[in-house]
Every structure is written in structure tokens, then in C-alpha cells.
Backbone as JSON, one array per atom type, in Angstrom:
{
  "sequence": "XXXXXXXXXXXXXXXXXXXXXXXXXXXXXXXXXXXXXXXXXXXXXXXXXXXXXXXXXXXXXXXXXXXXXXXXXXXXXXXXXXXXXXXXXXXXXXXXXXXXXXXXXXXXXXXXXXXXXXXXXXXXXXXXXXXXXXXXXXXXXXXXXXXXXXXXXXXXXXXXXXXXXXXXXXXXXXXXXXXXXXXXXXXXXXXXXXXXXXXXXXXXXXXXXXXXXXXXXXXXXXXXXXXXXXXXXXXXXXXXXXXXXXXXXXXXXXXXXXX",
  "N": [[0.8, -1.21, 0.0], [2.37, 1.15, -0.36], [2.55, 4.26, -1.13], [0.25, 4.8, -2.44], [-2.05, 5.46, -2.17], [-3.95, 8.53, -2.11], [-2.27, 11.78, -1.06], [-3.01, 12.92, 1.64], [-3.55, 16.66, 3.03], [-3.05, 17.44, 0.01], [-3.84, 16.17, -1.93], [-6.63, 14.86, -3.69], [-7.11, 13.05, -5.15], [-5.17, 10.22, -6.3], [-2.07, 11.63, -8.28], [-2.92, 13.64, -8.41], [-1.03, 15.71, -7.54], [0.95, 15.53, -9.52], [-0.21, 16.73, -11.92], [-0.59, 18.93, -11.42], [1.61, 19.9, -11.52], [2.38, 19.73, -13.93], [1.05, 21.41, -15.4], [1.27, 23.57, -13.95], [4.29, 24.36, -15.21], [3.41, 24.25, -17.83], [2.02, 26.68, -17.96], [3.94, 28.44, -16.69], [5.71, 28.47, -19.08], [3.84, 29.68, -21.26], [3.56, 31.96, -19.77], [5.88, 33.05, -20.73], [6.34, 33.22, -23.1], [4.43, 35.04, -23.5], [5.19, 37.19, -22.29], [7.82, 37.81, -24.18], [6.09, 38.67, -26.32], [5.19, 40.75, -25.36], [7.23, 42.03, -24.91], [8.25, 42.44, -27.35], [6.64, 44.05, -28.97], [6.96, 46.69, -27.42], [9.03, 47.46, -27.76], [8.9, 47.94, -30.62], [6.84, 49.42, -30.34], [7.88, 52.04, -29.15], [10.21, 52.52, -31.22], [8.09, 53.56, -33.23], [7.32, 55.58, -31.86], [9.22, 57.25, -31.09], [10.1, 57.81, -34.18], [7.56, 59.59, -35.02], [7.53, 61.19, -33.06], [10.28, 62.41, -34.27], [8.95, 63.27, -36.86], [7.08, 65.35, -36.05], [8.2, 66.96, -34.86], [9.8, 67.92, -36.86], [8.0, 68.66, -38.85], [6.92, 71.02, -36.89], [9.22, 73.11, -37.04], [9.75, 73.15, -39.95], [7.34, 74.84, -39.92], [7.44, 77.07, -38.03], [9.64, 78.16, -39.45], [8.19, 78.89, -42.38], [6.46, 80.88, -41.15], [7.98, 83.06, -39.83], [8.78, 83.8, -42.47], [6.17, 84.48, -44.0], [5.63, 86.57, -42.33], [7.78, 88.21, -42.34], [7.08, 88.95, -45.18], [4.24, 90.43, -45.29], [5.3, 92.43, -43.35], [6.9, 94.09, -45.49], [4.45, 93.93, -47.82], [2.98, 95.82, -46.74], [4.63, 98.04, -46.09], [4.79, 98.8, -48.47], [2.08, 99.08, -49.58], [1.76, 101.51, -47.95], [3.14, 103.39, -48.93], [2.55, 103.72, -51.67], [-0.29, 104.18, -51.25], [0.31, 106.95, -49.84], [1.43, 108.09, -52.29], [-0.74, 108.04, -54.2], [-2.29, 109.73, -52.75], [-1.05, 112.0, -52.52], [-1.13, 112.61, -55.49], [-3.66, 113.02, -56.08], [-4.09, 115.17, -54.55], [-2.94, 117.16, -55.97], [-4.31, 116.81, -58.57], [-6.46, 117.76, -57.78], [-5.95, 120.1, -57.48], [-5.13, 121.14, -59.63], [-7.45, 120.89, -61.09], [-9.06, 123.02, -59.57], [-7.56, 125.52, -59.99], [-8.33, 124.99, -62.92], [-11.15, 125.47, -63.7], [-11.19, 128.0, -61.93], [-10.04, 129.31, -64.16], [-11.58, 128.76, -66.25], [-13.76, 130.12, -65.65], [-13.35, 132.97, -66.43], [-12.16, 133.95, -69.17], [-11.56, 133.95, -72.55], [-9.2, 133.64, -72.97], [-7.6, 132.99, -70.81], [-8.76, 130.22, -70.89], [-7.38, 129.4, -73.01], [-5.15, 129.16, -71.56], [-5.24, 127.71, -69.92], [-6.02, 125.2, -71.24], [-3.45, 124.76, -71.95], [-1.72, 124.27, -69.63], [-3.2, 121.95, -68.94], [-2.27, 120.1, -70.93], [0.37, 120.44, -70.0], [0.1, 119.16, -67.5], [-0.66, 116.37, -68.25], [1.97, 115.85, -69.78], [3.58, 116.06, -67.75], [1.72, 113.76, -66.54], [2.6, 111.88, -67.78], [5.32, 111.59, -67.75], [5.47, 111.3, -64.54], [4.63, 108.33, -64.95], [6.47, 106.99, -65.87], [8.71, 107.19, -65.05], [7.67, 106.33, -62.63], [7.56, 103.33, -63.56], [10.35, 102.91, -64.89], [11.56, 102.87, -61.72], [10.41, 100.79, -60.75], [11.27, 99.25, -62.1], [14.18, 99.2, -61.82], [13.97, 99.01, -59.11], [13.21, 95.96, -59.07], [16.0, 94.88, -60.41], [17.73, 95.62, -58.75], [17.06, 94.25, -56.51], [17.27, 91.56, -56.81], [20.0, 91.87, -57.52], [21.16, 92.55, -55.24], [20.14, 89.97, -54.08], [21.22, 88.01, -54.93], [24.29, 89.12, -54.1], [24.13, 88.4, -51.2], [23.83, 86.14, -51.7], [26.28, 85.24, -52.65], [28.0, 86.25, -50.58], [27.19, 84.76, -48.16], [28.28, 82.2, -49.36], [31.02, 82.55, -49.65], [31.57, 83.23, -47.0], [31.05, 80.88, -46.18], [32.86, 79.47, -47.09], [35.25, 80.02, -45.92], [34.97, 79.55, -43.35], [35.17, 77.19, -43.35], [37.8, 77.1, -44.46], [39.49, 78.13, -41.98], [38.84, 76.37, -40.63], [40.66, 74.13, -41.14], [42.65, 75.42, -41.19], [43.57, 75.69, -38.56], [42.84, 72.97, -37.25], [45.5, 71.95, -39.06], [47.74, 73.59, -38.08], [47.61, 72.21, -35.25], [47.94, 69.7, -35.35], [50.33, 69.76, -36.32], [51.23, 70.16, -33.92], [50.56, 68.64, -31.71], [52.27, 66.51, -33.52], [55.06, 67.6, -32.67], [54.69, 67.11, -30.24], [54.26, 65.02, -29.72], [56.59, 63.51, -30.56], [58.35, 64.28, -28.91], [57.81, 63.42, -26.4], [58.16, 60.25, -27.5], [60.78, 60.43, -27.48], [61.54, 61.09, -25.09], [60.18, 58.74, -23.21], [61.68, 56.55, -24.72], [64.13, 57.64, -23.53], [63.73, 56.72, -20.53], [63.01, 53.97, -20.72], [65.5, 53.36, -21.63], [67.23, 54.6, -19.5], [66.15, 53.26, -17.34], [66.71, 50.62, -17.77], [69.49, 50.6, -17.33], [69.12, 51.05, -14.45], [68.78, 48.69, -13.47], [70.56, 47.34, -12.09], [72.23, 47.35, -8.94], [73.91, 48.24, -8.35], [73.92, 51.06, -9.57], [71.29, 52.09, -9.38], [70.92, 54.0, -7.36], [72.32, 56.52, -8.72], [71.03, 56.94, -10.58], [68.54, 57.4, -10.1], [67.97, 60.15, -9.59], [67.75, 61.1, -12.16], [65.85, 59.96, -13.76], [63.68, 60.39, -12.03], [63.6, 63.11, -13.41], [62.76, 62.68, -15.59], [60.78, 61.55, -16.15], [59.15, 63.42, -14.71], [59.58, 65.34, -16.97], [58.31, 63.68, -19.03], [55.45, 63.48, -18.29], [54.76, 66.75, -17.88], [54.85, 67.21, -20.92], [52.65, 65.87, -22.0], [50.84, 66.73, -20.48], [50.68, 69.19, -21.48], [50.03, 68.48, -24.37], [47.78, 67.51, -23.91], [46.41, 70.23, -23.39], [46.97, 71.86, -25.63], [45.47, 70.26, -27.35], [42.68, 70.22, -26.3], [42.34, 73.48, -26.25], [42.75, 73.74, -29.49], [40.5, 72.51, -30.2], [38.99, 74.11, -29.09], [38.65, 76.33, -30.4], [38.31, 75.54, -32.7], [35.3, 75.28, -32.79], [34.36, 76.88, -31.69], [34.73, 79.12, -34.08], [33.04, 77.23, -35.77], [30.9, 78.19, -34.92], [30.03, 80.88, -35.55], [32.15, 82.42, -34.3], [34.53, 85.1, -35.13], [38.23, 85.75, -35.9], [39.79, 84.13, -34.86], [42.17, 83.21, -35.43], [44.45, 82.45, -34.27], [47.81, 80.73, -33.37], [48.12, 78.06, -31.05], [50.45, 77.56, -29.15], [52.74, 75.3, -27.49], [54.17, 74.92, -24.64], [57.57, 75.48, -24.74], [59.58, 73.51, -22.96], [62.48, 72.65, -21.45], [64.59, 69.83, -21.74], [65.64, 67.6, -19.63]],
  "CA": [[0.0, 0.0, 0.0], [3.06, 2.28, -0.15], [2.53, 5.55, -2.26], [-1.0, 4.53, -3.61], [-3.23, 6.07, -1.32], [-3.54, 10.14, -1.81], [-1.54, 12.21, -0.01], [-4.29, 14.18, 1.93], [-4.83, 17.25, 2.31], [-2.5, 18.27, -0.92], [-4.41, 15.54, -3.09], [-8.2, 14.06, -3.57], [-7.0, 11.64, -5.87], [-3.48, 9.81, -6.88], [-1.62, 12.02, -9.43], [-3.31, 15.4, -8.9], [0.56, 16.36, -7.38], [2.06, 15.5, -10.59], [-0.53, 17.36, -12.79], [-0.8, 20.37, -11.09], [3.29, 20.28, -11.72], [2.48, 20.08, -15.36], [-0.32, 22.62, -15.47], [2.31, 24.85, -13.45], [5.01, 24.34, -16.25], [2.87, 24.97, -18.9], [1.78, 28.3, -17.58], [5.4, 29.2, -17.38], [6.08, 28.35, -20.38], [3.15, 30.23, -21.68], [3.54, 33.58, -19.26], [7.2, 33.33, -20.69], [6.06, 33.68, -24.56], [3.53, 36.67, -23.95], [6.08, 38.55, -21.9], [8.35, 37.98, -25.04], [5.73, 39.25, -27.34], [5.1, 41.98, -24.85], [8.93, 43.12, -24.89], [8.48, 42.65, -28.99], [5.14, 45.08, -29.18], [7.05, 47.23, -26.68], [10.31, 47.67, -28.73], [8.17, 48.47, -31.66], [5.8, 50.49, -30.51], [8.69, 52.66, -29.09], [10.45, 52.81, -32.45], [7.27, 54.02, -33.97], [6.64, 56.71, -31.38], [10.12, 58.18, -31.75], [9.61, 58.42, -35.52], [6.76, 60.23, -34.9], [8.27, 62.53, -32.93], [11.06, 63.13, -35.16], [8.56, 64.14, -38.32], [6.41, 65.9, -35.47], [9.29, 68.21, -34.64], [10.54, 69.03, -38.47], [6.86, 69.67, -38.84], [7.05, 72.17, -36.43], [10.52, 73.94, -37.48], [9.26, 74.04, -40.75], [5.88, 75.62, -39.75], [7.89, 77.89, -37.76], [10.34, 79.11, -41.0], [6.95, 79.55, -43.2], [5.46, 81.77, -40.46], [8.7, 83.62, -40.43], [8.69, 84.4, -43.77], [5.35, 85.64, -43.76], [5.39, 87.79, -41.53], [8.62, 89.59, -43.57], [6.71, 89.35, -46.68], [3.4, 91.06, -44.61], [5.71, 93.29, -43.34], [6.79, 94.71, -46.64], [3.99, 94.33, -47.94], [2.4, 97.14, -45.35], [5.49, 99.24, -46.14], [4.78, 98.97, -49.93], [1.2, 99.59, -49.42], [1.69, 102.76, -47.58], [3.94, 104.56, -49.97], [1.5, 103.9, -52.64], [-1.22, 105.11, -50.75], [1.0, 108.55, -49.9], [1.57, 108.63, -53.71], [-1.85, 108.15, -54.87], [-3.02, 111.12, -51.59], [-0.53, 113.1, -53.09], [-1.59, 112.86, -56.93], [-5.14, 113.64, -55.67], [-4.26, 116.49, -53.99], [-2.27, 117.61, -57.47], [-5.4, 116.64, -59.33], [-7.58, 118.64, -57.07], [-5.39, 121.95, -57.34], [-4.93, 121.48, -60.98], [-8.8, 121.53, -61.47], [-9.71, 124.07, -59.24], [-7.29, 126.43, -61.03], [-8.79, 124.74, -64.28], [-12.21, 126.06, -62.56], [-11.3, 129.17, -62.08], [-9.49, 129.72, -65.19], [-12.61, 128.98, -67.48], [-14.64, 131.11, -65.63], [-12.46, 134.17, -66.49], [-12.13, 134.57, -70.58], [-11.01, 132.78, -73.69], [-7.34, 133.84, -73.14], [-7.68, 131.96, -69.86], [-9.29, 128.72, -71.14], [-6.21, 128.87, -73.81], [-3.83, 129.29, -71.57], [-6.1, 126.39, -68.99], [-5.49, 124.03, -71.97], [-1.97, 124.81, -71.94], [-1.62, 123.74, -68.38], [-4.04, 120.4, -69.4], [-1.01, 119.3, -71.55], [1.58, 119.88, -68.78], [-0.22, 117.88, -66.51], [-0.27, 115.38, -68.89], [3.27, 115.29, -70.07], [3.9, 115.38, -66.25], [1.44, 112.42, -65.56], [3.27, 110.71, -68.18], [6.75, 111.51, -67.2], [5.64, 110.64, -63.52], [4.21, 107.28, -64.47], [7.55, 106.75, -66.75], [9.83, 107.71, -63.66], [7.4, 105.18, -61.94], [7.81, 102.38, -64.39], [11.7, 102.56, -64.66], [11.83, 102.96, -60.74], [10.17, 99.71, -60.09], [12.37, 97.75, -63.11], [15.46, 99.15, -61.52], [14.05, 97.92, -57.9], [13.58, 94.46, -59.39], [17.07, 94.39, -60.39], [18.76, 95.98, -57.37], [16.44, 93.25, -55.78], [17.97, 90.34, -57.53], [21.79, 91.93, -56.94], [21.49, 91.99, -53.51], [19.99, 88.19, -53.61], [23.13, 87.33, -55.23], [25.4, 89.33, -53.49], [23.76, 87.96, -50.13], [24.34, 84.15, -51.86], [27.7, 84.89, -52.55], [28.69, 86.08, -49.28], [27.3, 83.55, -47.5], [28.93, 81.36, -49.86], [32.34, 83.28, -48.91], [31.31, 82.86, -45.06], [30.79, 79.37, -45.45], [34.57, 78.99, -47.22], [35.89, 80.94, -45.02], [34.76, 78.86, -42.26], [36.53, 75.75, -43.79], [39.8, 77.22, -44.49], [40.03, 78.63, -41.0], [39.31, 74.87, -39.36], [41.43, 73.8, -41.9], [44.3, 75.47, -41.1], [43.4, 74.99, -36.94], [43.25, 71.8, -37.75], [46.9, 71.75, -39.82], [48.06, 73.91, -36.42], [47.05, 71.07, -34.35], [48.13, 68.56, -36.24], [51.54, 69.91, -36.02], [52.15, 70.65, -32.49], [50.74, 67.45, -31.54], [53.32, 65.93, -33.92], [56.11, 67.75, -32.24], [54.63, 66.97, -28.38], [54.13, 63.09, -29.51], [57.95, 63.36, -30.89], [58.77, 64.72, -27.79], [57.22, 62.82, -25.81], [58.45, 59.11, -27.3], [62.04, 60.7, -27.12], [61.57, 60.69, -23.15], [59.93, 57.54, -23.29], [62.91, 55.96, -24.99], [65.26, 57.82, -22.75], [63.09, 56.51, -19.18], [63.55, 52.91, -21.31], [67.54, 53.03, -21.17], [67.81, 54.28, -17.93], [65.2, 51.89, -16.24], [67.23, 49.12, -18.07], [70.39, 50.55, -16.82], [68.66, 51.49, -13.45], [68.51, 47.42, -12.44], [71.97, 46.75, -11.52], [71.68, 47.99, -7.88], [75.19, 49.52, -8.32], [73.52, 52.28, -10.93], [70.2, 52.94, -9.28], [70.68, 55.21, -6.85], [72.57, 57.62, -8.97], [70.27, 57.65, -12.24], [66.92, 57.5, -9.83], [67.57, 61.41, -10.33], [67.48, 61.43, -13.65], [64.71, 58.71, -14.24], [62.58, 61.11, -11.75], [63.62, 64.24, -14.12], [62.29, 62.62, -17.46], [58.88, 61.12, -16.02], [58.34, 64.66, -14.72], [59.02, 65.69, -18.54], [57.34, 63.05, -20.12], [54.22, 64.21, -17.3], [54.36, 68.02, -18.46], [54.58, 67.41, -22.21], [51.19, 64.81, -21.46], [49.67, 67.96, -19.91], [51.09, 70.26, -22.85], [49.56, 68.2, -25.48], [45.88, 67.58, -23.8], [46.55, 71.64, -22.93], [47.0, 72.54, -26.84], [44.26, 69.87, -28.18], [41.61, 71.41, -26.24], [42.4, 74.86, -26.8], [42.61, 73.74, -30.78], [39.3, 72.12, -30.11], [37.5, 74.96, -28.43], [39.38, 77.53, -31.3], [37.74, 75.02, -34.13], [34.33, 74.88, -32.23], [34.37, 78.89, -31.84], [34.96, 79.09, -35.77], [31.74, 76.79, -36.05], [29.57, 78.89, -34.12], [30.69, 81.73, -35.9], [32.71, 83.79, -33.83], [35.93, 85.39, -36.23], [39.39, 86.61, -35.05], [39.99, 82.93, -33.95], [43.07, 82.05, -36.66], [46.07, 82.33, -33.29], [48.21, 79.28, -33.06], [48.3, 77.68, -29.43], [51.64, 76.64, -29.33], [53.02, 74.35, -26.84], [55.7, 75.69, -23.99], [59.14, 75.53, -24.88], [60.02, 72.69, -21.57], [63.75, 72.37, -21.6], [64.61, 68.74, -21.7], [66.14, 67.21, -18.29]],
  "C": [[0.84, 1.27, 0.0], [3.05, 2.93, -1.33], [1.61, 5.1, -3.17], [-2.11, 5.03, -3.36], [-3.09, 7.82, -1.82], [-3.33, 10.74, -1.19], [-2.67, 13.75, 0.39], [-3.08, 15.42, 2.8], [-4.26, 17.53, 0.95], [-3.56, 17.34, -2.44], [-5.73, 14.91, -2.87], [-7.9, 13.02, -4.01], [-5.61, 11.48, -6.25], [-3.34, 10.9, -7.74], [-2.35, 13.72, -9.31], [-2.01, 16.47, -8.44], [1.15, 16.86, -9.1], [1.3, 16.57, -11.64], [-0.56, 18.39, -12.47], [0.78, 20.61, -11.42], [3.48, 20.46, -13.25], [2.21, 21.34, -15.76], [1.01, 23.85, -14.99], [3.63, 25.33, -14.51], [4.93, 25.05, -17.49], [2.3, 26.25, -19.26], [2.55, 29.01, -18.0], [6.09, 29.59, -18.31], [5.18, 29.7, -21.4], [2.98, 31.75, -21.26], [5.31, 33.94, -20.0], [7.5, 33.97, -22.45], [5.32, 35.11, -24.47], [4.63, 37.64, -23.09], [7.69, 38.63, -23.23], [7.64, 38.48, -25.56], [5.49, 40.96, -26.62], [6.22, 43.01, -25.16], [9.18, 43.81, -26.74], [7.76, 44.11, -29.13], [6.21, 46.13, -28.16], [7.84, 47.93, -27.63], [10.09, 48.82, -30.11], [7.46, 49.51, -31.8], [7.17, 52.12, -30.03], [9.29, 53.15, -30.35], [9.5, 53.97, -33.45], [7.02, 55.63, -33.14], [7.87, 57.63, -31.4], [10.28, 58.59, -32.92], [8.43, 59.0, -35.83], [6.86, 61.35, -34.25], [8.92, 63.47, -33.57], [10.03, 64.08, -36.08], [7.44, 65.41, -37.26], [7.39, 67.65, -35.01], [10.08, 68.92, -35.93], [9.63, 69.65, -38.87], [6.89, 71.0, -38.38], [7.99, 73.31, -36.94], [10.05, 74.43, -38.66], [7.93, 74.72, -40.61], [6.6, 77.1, -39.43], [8.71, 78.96, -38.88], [9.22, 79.82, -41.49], [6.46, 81.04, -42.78], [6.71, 82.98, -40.24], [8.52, 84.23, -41.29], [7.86, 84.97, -44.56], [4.99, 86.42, -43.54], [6.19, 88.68, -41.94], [8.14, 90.19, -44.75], [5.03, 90.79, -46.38], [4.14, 92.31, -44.03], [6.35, 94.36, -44.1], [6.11, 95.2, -47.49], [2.98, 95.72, -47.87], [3.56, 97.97, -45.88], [5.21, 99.98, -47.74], [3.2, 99.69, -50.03], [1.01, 101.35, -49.07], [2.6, 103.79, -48.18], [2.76, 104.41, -51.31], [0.24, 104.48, -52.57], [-0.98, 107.11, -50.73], [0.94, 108.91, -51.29], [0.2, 109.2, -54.22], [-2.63, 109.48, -53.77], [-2.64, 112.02, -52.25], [-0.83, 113.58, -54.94], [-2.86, 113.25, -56.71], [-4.97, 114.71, -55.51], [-3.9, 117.84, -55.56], [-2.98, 117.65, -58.45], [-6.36, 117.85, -59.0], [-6.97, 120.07, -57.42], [-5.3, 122.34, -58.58], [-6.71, 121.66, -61.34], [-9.82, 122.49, -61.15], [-9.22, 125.69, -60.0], [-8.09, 126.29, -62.52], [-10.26, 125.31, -64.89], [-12.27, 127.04, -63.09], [-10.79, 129.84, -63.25], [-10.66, 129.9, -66.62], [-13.65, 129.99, -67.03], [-14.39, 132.95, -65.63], [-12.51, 134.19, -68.51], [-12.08, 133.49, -71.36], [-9.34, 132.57, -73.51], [-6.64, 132.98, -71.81], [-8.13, 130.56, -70.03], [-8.28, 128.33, -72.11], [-5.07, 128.56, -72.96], [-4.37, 127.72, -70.22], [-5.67, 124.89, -69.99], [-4.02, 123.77, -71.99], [-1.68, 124.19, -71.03], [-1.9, 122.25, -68.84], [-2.87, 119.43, -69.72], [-0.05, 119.15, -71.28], [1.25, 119.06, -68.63], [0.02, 116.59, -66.93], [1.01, 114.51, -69.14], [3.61, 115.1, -68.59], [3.15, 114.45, -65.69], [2.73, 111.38, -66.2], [4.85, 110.19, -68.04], [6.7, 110.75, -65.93], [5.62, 109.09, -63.84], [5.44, 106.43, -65.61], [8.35, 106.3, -65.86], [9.46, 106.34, -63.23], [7.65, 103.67, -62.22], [9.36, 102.07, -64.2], [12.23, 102.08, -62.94], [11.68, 100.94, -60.27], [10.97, 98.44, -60.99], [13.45, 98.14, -62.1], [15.48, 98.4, -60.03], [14.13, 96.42, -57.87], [15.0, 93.97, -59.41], [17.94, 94.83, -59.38], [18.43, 94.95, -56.65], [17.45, 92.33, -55.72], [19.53, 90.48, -57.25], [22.17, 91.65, -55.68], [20.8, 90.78, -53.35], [21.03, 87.91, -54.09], [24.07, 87.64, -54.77], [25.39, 88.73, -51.96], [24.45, 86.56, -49.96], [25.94, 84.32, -51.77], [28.58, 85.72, -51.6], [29.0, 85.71, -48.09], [27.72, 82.16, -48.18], [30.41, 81.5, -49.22], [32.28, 83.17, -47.83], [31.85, 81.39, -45.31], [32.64, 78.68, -45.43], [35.61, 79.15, -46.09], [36.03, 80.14, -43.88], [35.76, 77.48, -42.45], [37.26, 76.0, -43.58], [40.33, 77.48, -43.11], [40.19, 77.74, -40.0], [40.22, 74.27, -39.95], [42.84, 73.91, -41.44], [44.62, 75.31, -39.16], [43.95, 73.89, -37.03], [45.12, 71.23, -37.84], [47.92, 72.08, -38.38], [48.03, 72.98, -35.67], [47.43, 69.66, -34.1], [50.21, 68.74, -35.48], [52.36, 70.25, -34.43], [51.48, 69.79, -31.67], [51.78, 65.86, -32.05], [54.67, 66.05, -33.0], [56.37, 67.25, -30.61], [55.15, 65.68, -28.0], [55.98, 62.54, -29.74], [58.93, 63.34, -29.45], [58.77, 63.84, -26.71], [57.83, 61.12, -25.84], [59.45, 59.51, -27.38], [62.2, 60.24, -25.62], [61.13, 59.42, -23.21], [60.85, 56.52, -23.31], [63.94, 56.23, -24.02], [64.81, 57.04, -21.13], [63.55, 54.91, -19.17], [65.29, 52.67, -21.11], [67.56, 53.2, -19.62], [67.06, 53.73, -16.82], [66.05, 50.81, -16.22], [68.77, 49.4, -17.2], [70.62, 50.5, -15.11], [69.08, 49.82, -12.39], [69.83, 46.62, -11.88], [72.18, 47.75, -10.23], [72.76, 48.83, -7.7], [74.91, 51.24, -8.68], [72.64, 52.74, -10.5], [70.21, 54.02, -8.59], [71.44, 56.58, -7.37], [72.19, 57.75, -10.36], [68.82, 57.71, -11.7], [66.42, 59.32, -9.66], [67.05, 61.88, -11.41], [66.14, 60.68, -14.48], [63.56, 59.84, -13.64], [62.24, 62.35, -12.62], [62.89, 63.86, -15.23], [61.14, 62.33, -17.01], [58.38, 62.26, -15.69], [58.11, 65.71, -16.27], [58.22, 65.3, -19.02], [55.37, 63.88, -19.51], [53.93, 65.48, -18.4], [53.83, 68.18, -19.62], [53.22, 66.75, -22.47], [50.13, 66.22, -21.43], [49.76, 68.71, -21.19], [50.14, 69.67, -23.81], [47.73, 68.03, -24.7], [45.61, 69.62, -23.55], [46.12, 72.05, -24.67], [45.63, 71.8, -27.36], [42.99, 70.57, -27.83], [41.62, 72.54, -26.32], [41.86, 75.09, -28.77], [41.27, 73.78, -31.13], [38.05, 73.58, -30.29], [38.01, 76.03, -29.66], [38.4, 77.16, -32.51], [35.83, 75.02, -33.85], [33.61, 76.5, -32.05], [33.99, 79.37, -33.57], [33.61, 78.83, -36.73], [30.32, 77.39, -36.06], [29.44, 80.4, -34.82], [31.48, 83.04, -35.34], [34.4, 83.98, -34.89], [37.09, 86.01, -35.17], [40.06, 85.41, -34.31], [41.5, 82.15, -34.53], [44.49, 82.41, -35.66], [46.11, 80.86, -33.34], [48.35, 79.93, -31.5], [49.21, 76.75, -29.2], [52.04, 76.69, -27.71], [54.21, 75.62, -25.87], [56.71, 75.32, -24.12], [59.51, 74.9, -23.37], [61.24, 71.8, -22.26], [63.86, 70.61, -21.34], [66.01, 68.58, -20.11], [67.85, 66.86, -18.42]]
}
């Protein structure tokens, strides 16, 4: 009768141990797939909501430019408006004075209505001169327009060069007085190398552990010297970027006498 009976209270009947150990397995198994698909859907949905950001934020920028550039073109507009208005107040008023003389001129003789026509045909040649004047004025603004868009392009073209050549030659600066530090630098190296090697014959150490301390404090300085010049180069080329000018000094290294 051993191990056939059910083991009360955990069981009613034989075997409900072992299945509830299945049942428990298979759960696991099964809470172990949806928290994989969870982490999948998670991953994903993330992905999707940062690329939605992104186009959510160029959206904006460009909304912002547009509205910009409206508001310059609205603001010109309004400037353009109100000189044309002044013009057209002021040709009224020039209208008005020419017909009240024109007025009073006919109600005076014949020698006055000849000399009223006379006037007539100023006015005339002076509308047509004005609206001549006016005509050329606004071709020549077109093309003054257009010069200064091109002279604008090609001096922010010239900026932009400008900007190159000047990291360019940082850069070249940089280049070179990290060459001379690193030169510098595995010179001592090499020299710390001999007299370490010569250092181990206990006869020799205590009178080159001067000189061994003199070069590691070189090799040290020139260490500092060269992270000293790169960031300076750095922040010189980074200045340049941003556009501040007046930035083209070399940041040369200190002249540290060798030991």
C-alpha cells in the first residue's frame, strides 16, 4: 500500500501532485512567450513613437520658417502699401489743385481757357513723365532686388569657405604641435627605457633614480602640454563653427627644456 493512497490534504485523488506540476510548467512556459511578445510590441511600438516625434518636430521647425517668412513678406507688404497710398493722396491732392485752377481759369475769358489748356497738356506730359519715372523705378528695384539676392548668396557662400579654411588650417596647427609633443614625448619615453634598463643593476640605481625622476616629470608636463593645446585647438575650431571670427592664433606648446 506504499505511495498509492492520496496524499491528503494536498491531493483528492493519486496524481493530482504530478498534474498540477504540469499545469504549473505549462503556464510558465506560456507567461514566458507573452512577456516575449510583450517586450516585442514594446520595442516596436517605441520605435514608432520616436519616428513620430522626429517628423512631429521638423513639422514644427518648418511651420515655424513659413510663419517667419510671412510675416517679412506682410511686413513689406504694409510698407509697400503705404507709400502707394502717400503717392496716390498726393496725386489727388495735385489733381484737385490742378482743377480748381482749371475752374477758375474757365470762368475768367477765352485767353484763360487757352492758356487752362496749356496747363491740361503739362499735366499730362507730367502724368506721363511721372508714371515713366514710376515704371523705370520699379524695373530698376527688381534688379537691385535680384543683386542683392546674389550678393547675399555669394557672401554667405564666402562665409561658409571661409569657415573651412580657418578649421582647416586649426586643424593643420594642431596637427603639427601634436606631432612635435608626440615626438617629444616618445624621445623621453625611450630615454626613461635606457635608464630603467640601466637602473637594475643595484650599483647604478641610486645615482640615475635622479634622472629617471627628471624625465617622467618631462614626459608628465609634455602629457599635460599636449591635452593643454588639443583642447584649446578644439574649443578655437568649435568657436569658428559657431561663428565667432578673429579665432586664426596658433596655441603653441611651452618651450620645456629637456632634463
Amino acid at each position: 500500500e506504499t505511495n498509492t493512497l492520496p496524499f491528503r490534504p494536498f491531493e483528492t485523488q493519486q496524481g493530482d501532485i504530478l498534474r498540477m506540476e504540469r499545469e504549473h510548467r505549462v503556464l510558465k512556459e506560456q507567461l514566458r512567450e507573452a512577456e516575449g511578445k510583450y517586450e516585442l510590441l514594446q520595442n516596436r511600438s517605441s520605435e514608432e513613437i520616436s519616428a513620430l516625434k522626429e517628423l512631429l518636430k521638423k513639422s514644427v521647425e518648418e511651420s515655424e520658417v513659413t510663419k517667419n517668412e510671412l510675416d517679412w513678406f506682410h511686413q513689406d507688404l504694409e510698407i509697400q502699401v503705404k507709400k502707394w497710398q502717400q503717392e496716390k493722396k498726393e496725386n489727388r491732392e495735385k489733381l484737385k489743385a490742378l482743377r480748381n485752377t482749371a475752374k477758375k481759369q474757365t470762368d475768367t475769358n477765352d485767353r484763360y481757357l487757352k492758356t487752362n489748356a496749356e496747363k491740361e497738356k503739362q499735366y499730362n506730359e507730367h502724368l506721363n513723365t511721372y508714371l515713366d519715372t514710376s515704371n523705370k523705378f520699379a524695373s530698376e528695384k527688381a534688379k537691385l532686388e535680384e543683386l542683392i539676392k546674389k550678393s547675399e548668396d555669394d557672401c554667405q557662400d564666402c562665409m561658409e569657405r571661409a569657415v573651412k579654411a580657418e578649421i582647416s588650417v586649426l586643424k593643420n596647427w594642431k596637427e603639427t604641435e601634436v606631432y612635435k609633443l608626440n615626438g617629444r614625448a616618445a624621445k623621453a619615453e625611450a630615454n626613461l627605457k635606457i635608464l630603467k634598463s640601466l637602473s637594475s643593476s643595484a650599483s647604478e640605481a641610486p645615482k640615475l633614480k635622479l634622472q629617471i625622476d627628471s624625465w617622467e616629470t618631462f614626459l608628465l608636463n609634455i602629457k599635460k602640454q599636449l591635452e593643454v593645446v588639443e583642447a584649446e585647438y578644439e574649443e578655437k575650431i568649435q568657436m569658428v563653427k559657431n561663428g565667432v571670427r578673429n579665432c586664426l592664433t596658433k596655441a603653441e606648446a611651452l618651450d620645456l627644456p629637456s632634463p
